[in-house]
């Protein structure tokens, strides 16, 4: 028997007065067709890219160099819990457990920093010349997702929507 699992990601941006404008682009996580009672976990990856562009116009009264700190957090999706995420079946209403991690070993759950979950962060440093030129910098982050071994759910299409928030 096969199952199809997909997880969509919804993007939210928040930022204060900064010397840069930042965006986040991402790819959905798709587990594809999987076998019931597979003795191995099903592991896939997604990607998130943060891009920040220096803006000299926002620097009135600020130094011409700029440091932009950012963080990327994720909510628990439909389950409401980042430590116990689950996809819902479209047809039969069953649920399929999975999670998203910040590390390739799939030990640290990507969440909002609560209940032992992790937030991913980074920093861009713009020199005076980069600020004046409106330089754009980017950083790539990988999301590591897993469905645990031995799933036993009816064949269906399973989905979840996780809100991803970029704060800078």
PDB file of C-alpha atoms in Angstrom:
ATOM      1  CA  UNK A   1       0.000   0.000   0.000  1.00  0.00           C
ATOM      2  CA  UNK A   2       1.163   3.510  -0.646  1.00  0.00           C
ATOM      3  CA  UNK A   3       0.561   6.865   0.945  1.00  0.00           C
ATOM      4  CA  UNK A   4       1.308  10.287  -0.346  1.00  0.00           C
ATOM      5  CA  UNK A   5       2.502  12.840   2.149  1.00  0.00           C
ATOM      6  CA  UNK A   6       3.058  16.494   1.521  1.00  0.00           C
ATOM      7  CA  UNK A   7       3.586  19.405   3.810  1.00  0.00           C
ATOM      8  CA  UNK A   8       3.047  22.978   2.689  1.00  0.00           C
ATOM      9  CA  UNK A   9       4.789  25.903   4.290  1.00  0.00           C
ATOM     10  CA  UNK A  10       3.161  29.299   4.782  1.00  0.00           C
ATOM     11  CA  UNK A  11       5.409  32.340   5.056  1.00  0.00           C
ATOM     12  CA  UNK A  12       5.086  35.246   7.489  1.00  0.00           C
ATOM     13  CA  UNK A  13       7.559  38.142   7.594  1.00  0.00           C
ATOM     14  CA  UNK A  14       8.083  40.544  10.442  1.00  0.00           C
ATOM     15  CA  UNK A  15      10.651  43.271  10.755  1.00  0.00           C
ATOM     16  CA  UNK A  16      11.236  46.496  12.565  1.00  0.00           C
ATOM     17  CA  UNK A  17      13.144  49.549  11.456  1.00  0.00           C
ATOM     18  CA  UNK A  18      16.131  48.023   9.753  1.00  0.00           C
ATOM     19  CA  UNK A  19      18.848  48.995   7.362  1.00  0.00           C
ATOM     20  CA  UNK A  20      17.776  46.143   5.093  1.00  0.00           C
ATOM     21  CA  UNK A  21      14.723  44.610   3.503  1.00  0.00           C
ATOM     22  CA  UNK A  22      14.560  40.834   3.934  1.00  0.00           C
ATOM     23  CA  UNK A  23      12.556  38.058   2.291  1.00  0.00           C
ATOM     24  CA  UNK A  24      12.253  34.318   2.748  1.00  0.00           C
ATOM     25  CA  UNK A  25      11.698  31.810  -0.034  1.00  0.00           C
ATOM     26  CA  UNK A  26      11.146  28.131   0.579  1.00  0.00           C
ATOM     27  CA  UNK A  27      10.297  24.809  -0.985  1.00  0.00           C
ATOM     28  CA  UNK A  28       7.520  22.556   0.237  1.00  0.00           C
ATOM     29  CA  UNK A  29       8.444  19.302   1.907  1.00  0.00           C
ATOM     30  CA  UNK A  30       7.029  16.342  -0.017  1.00  0.00           C
ATOM     31  CA  UNK A  31       7.409  12.798   1.265  1.00  0.00           C
ATOM     32  CA  UNK A  32       6.070  11.324  -2.003  1.00  0.00           C
ATOM     33  CA  UNK A  33       4.513   7.869  -2.063  1.00  0.00           C
ATOM     34  CA  UNK A  34       5.462   5.781   0.955  1.00  0.00           C
ATOM     35  CA  UNK A  35       4.884   2.153   1.966  1.00  0.00           C
ATOM     36  CA  UNK A  36       2.820   1.098   4.943  1.00  0.00           C
ATOM     37  CA  UNK A  37       4.724  -0.549   7.802  1.00  0.00           C
ATOM     38  CA  UNK A  38       8.054   0.460   6.279  1.00  0.00           C
ATOM     39  CA  UNK A  39      10.663  -0.606   8.869  1.00  0.00           C
ATOM     40  CA  UNK A  40      12.756   2.475   8.026  1.00  0.00           C
ATOM     41  CA  UNK A  41      11.959   6.138   8.599  1.00  0.00           C
ATOM     42  CA  UNK A  42      11.130   8.240   5.535  1.00  0.00           C
ATOM     43  CA  UNK A  43      13.543  11.188   5.403  1.00  0.00           C
ATOM     44  CA  UNK A  44      13.303  14.176   3.059  1.00  0.00           C
ATOM     45  CA  UNK A  45      14.648  17.723   2.969  1.00  0.00           C
ATOM     46  CA  UNK A  46      13.311  21.157   2.173  1.00  0.00           C
ATOM     47  CA  UNK A  47      15.118  24.439   1.704  1.00  0.00           C
ATOM     48  CA  UNK A  48      14.686  27.970   2.963  1.00  0.00           C
ATOM     49  CA  UNK A  49      16.610  30.968   1.648  1.00  0.00           C
ATOM     50  CA  UNK A  50      16.829  34.286   3.477  1.00  0.00           C
ATOM     51  CA  UNK A  51      17.729  37.307   1.326  1.00  0.00           C
ATOM     52  CA  UNK A  52      18.417  40.754   2.712  1.00  0.00           C
ATOM     53  CA  UNK A  53      19.151  43.859   0.692  1.00  0.00           C
ATOM     54  CA  UNK A  54      20.864  46.847   2.306  1.00  0.00           C
ATOM     55  CA  UNK A  55      18.865  50.063   2.008  1.00  0.00           C
ATOM     56  CA  UNK A  56      20.741  53.317   2.452  1.00  0.00           C
ATOM     57  CA  UNK A  57      17.468  55.264   2.534  1.00  0.00           C
ATOM     58  CA  UNK A  58      16.552  53.634   5.857  1.00  0.00           C
ATOM     59  CA  UNK A  59      19.764  54.749   7.537  1.00  0.00           C
ATOM     60  CA  UNK A  60      18.877  58.303   8.501  1.00  0.00           C
ATOM     61  CA  UNK A  61      20.691  58.883  11.761  1.00  0.00           C
ATOM     62  CA  UNK A  62      22.189  55.365  11.724  1.00  0.00           C
ATOM     63  CA  UNK A  63      25.790  54.359  11.010  1.00  0.00           C
ATOM     64  CA  UNK A  64      26.495  53.505   7.381  1.00  0.00           C
ATOM     65  CA  UNK A  65      27.456  49.952   8.244  1.00  0.00           C
ATOM     66  CA  UNK A  66      24.607  47.592   9.034  1.00  0.00           C
ATOM     67  CA  UNK A  67      24.194  44.319  10.872  1.00  0.00           C
ATOM     68  CA  UNK A  68      20.955  42.416  10.317  1.00  0.00           C
ATOM     69  CA  UNK A  69      20.143  39.582  12.708  1.00  0.00           C
ATOM     70  CA  UNK A  70      17.324  37.260  11.672  1.00  0.00           C
ATOM     71  CA  UNK A  71      15.523  34.190  12.962  1.00  0.00           C
ATOM     72  CA  UNK A  72      13.286  31.603  11.314  1.00  0.00           C
ATOM     73  CA  UNK A  73      10.635  29.888  13.402  1.00  0.00           C
ATOM     74  CA  UNK A  74       7.877  27.381  12.572  1.00  0.00           C
ATOM     75  CA  UNK A  75       4.573  26.680  14.260  1.00  0.00           C
ATOM     76  CA  UNK A  76       3.111  23.237  14.932  1.00  0.00           C
ATOM     77  CA  UNK A  77       0.919  23.128  11.845  1.00  0.00           C
ATOM     78  CA  UNK A  78      -2.528  21.582  12.155  1.00  0.00           C
ATOM     79  CA  UNK A  79      -1.615  19.624  15.280  1.00  0.00           C
ATOM     80  CA  UNK A  80      -0.809  22.864  17.094  1.00  0.00           C
ATOM     81  CA  UNK A  81       2.358  21.325  18.531  1.00  0.00           C
ATOM     82  CA  UNK A  82       5.795  21.542  16.942  1.00  0.00           C
ATOM     83  CA  UNK A  83       6.926  18.533  18.993  1.00  0.00           C
ATOM     84  CA  UNK A  84       4.028  16.379  17.705  1.00  0.00           C
ATOM     85  CA  UNK A  85       3.272  17.480  14.139  1.00  0.00           C
ATOM     86  CA  UNK A  86       0.796  15.421  12.134  1.00  0.00           C
ATOM     87  CA  UNK A  87      -0.527  15.506   8.586  1.00  0.00           C
ATOM     88  CA  UNK A  88      -4.262  15.024   8.084  1.00  0.00           C
ATOM     89  CA  UNK A  89      -5.683  12.658   5.505  1.00  0.00           C
ATOM     90  CA  UNK A  90      -7.849  14.327   2.885  1.00  0.00           C
ATOM     91  CA  UNK A  91     -10.247  11.428   2.417  1.00  0.00           C
ATOM     92  CA  UNK A  92     -10.567   9.331   5.554  1.00  0.00           C
ATOM     93  CA  UNK A  93      -9.561  11.844   8.207  1.00  0.00           C
ATOM     94  CA  UNK A  94      -6.677   9.779   9.599  1.00  0.00           C
ATOM     95  CA  UNK A  95      -3.487  11.493  10.703  1.00  0.00           C
ATOM     96  CA  UNK A  96       0.142  10.700   9.947  1.00  0.00           C
ATOM     97  CA  UNK A  97       2.856  11.811  12.379  1.00  0.00           C
ATOM     98  CA  UNK A  98       6.013  13.515  11.112  1.00  0.00           C
ATOM     99  CA  UNK A  99       8.350  16.275  12.135  1.00  0.00           C
ATOM    100  CA  UNK A 100      10.759  18.913  10.844  1.00  0.00           C
ATOM    101  CA  UNK A 101      14.260  19.252  12.270  1.00  0.00           C
ATOM    102  CA  UNK A 102      17.116  21.752  12.113  1.00  0.00           C
ATOM    103  CA  UNK A 103      19.801  19.044  12.000  1.00  0.00           C
ATOM    104  CA  UNK A 104      20.573  16.186   9.607  1.00  0.00           C
ATOM    105  CA  UNK A 105      20.503  13.714  12.518  1.00  0.00           C
ATOM    106  CA  UNK A 106      16.889  14.735  13.097  1.00  0.00           C
ATOM    107  CA  UNK A 107      17.309  15.268  16.832  1.00  0.00           C
ATOM    108  CA  UNK A 108      16.383  18.967  17.244  1.00  0.00           C
ATOM    109  CA  UNK A 109      12.819  19.890  16.281  1.00  0.00           C
ATOM    110  CA  UNK A 110      12.404  23.159  14.348  1.00  0.00           C
ATOM    111  CA  UNK A 111       9.807  25.231  16.163  1.00  0.00           C
ATOM    112  CA  UNK A 112       9.382  28.514  18.000  1.00  0.00           C
ATOM    113  CA  UNK A 113      11.916  27.961  20.782  1.00  0.00           C
ATOM    114  CA  UNK A 114       9.353  26.595  23.244  1.00  0.00           C
ATOM    115  CA  UNK A 115       9.100  23.024  24.624  1.00  0.00           C
ATOM    116  CA  UNK A 116      12.662  22.190  23.591  1.00  0.00           C
ATOM    117  CA  UNK A 117      12.225  23.243  19.958  1.00  0.00           C
ATOM    118  CA  UNK A 118      14.860  25.223  18.073  1.00  0.00           C
ATOM    119  CA  UNK A 119      14.764  28.458  16.079  1.00  0.00           C
ATOM    120  CA  UNK A 120      17.276  28.938  13.260  1.00  0.00           C
ATOM    121  CA  UNK A 121      19.044  32.262  13.018  1.00  0.00           C
ATOM    122  CA  UNK A 122      21.737  34.085  11.197  1.00  0.00           C
ATOM    123  CA  UNK A 123      23.327  37.451  10.592  1.00  0.00           C
ATOM    124  CA  UNK A 124      24.283  39.606   7.638  1.00  0.00           C
ATOM    125  CA  UNK A 125      26.919  42.312   8.018  1.00  0.00           C
ATOM    126  CA  UNK A 126      26.941  45.058   5.398  1.00  0.00           C
ATOM    127  CA  UNK A 127      29.916  47.381   4.994  1.00  0.00           C
ATOM    128  CA  UNK A 128      29.444  51.064   4.214  1.00  0.00           C
ATOM    129  CA  UNK A 129      30.053  50.425   0.497  1.00  0.00           C
ATOM    130  CA  UNK A 130      27.562  47.524   0.482  1.00  0.00           C
ATOM    131  CA  UNK A 131      24.909  49.687   2.165  1.00  0.00           C
ATOM    132  CA  UNK A 132      25.425  52.522  -0.319  1.00  0.00           C
ATOM    133  CA  UNK A 133      25.333  50.070  -3.256  1.00  0.00           C
ATOM    134  CA  UNK A 134      22.193  48.321  -1.999  1.00  0.00           C
ATOM    135  CA  UNK A 135      23.978  44.980  -1.890  1.00  0.00           C
ATOM    136  CA  UNK A 136      21.907  41.826  -1.477  1.00  0.00           C
ATOM    137  CA  UNK A 137      23.107  38.877   0.608  1.00  0.00           C
ATOM    138  CA  UNK A 138      21.522  35.473   1.057  1.00  0.00           C
ATOM    139  CA  UNK A 139      21.819  32.423   3.283  1.00  0.00           C
ATOM    140  CA  UNK A 140      20.443  28.939   2.663  1.00  0.00           C
ATOM    141  CA  UNK A 141      18.987  26.742   5.398  1.00  0.00           C
ATOM    142  CA  UNK A 142      17.906  23.107   5.092  1.00  0.00           C
ATOM    143  CA  UNK A 143      14.854  21.665   6.820  1.00  0.00           C
ATOM    144  CA  UNK A 144      15.102  17.952   7.579  1.00  0.00           C
ATOM    145  CA  UNK A 145      11.771  16.120   7.770  1.00  0.00           C
ATOM    146  CA  UNK A 146      10.965  12.585   8.882  1.00  0.00           C
ATOM    147  CA  UNK A 147       8.045  10.193   9.041  1.00  0.00           C
ATOM    148  CA  UNK A 148       8.874   7.591  11.688  1.00  0.00           C
ATOM    149  CA  UNK A 149       9.174   3.903  10.745  1.00  0.00           C
ATOM    150  CA  UNK A 150       6.271   1.453  10.851  1.00  0.00           C
ATOM    151  CA  UNK A 151       3.448   3.820   9.928  1.00  0.00           C
ATOM    152  CA  UNK A 152       0.051   2.139   9.874  1.00  0.00           C
ATOM    153  CA  UNK A 153      -2.531   4.480   8.378  1.00  0.00           C
ATOM    154  CA  UNK A 154      -5.051   3.996   5.550  1.00  0.00           C
ATOM    155  CA  UNK A 155      -4.018   4.925   1.993  1.00  0.00           C
ATOM    156  CA  UNK A 156      -4.769   8.597   1.438  1.00  0.00           C
ATOM    157  CA  UNK A 157      -3.181  11.943   0.650  1.00  0.00           C
ATOM    158  CA  UNK A 158      -1.871  13.518   3.834  1.00  0.00           C
ATOM    159  CA  UNK A 159      -1.119  17.233   4.163  1.00  0.00           C
ATOM    160  CA  UNK A 160      -0.261  19.833   6.757  1.00  0.00           C
ATOM    161  CA  UNK A 161       0.403  23.569   6.643  1.00  0.00           C
ATOM    162  CA  UNK A 162       3.163  24.939   8.836  1.00  0.00           C
ATOM    163  CA  UNK A 163       3.565  28.694   9.232  1.00  0.00           C
ATOM    164  CA  UNK A 164       7.173  29.830   8.840  1.00  0.00           C
ATOM    165  CA  UNK A 165       8.050  33.227  10.315  1.00  0.00           C
ATOM    166  CA  UNK A 166      11.109  35.292   9.399  1.00  0.00           C
ATOM    167  CA  UNK A 167      11.910  37.928  12.003  1.00  0.00           C
ATOM    168  CA  UNK A 168      14.606  40.543  11.337  1.00  0.00           C
TER     169      UNK A 168
END
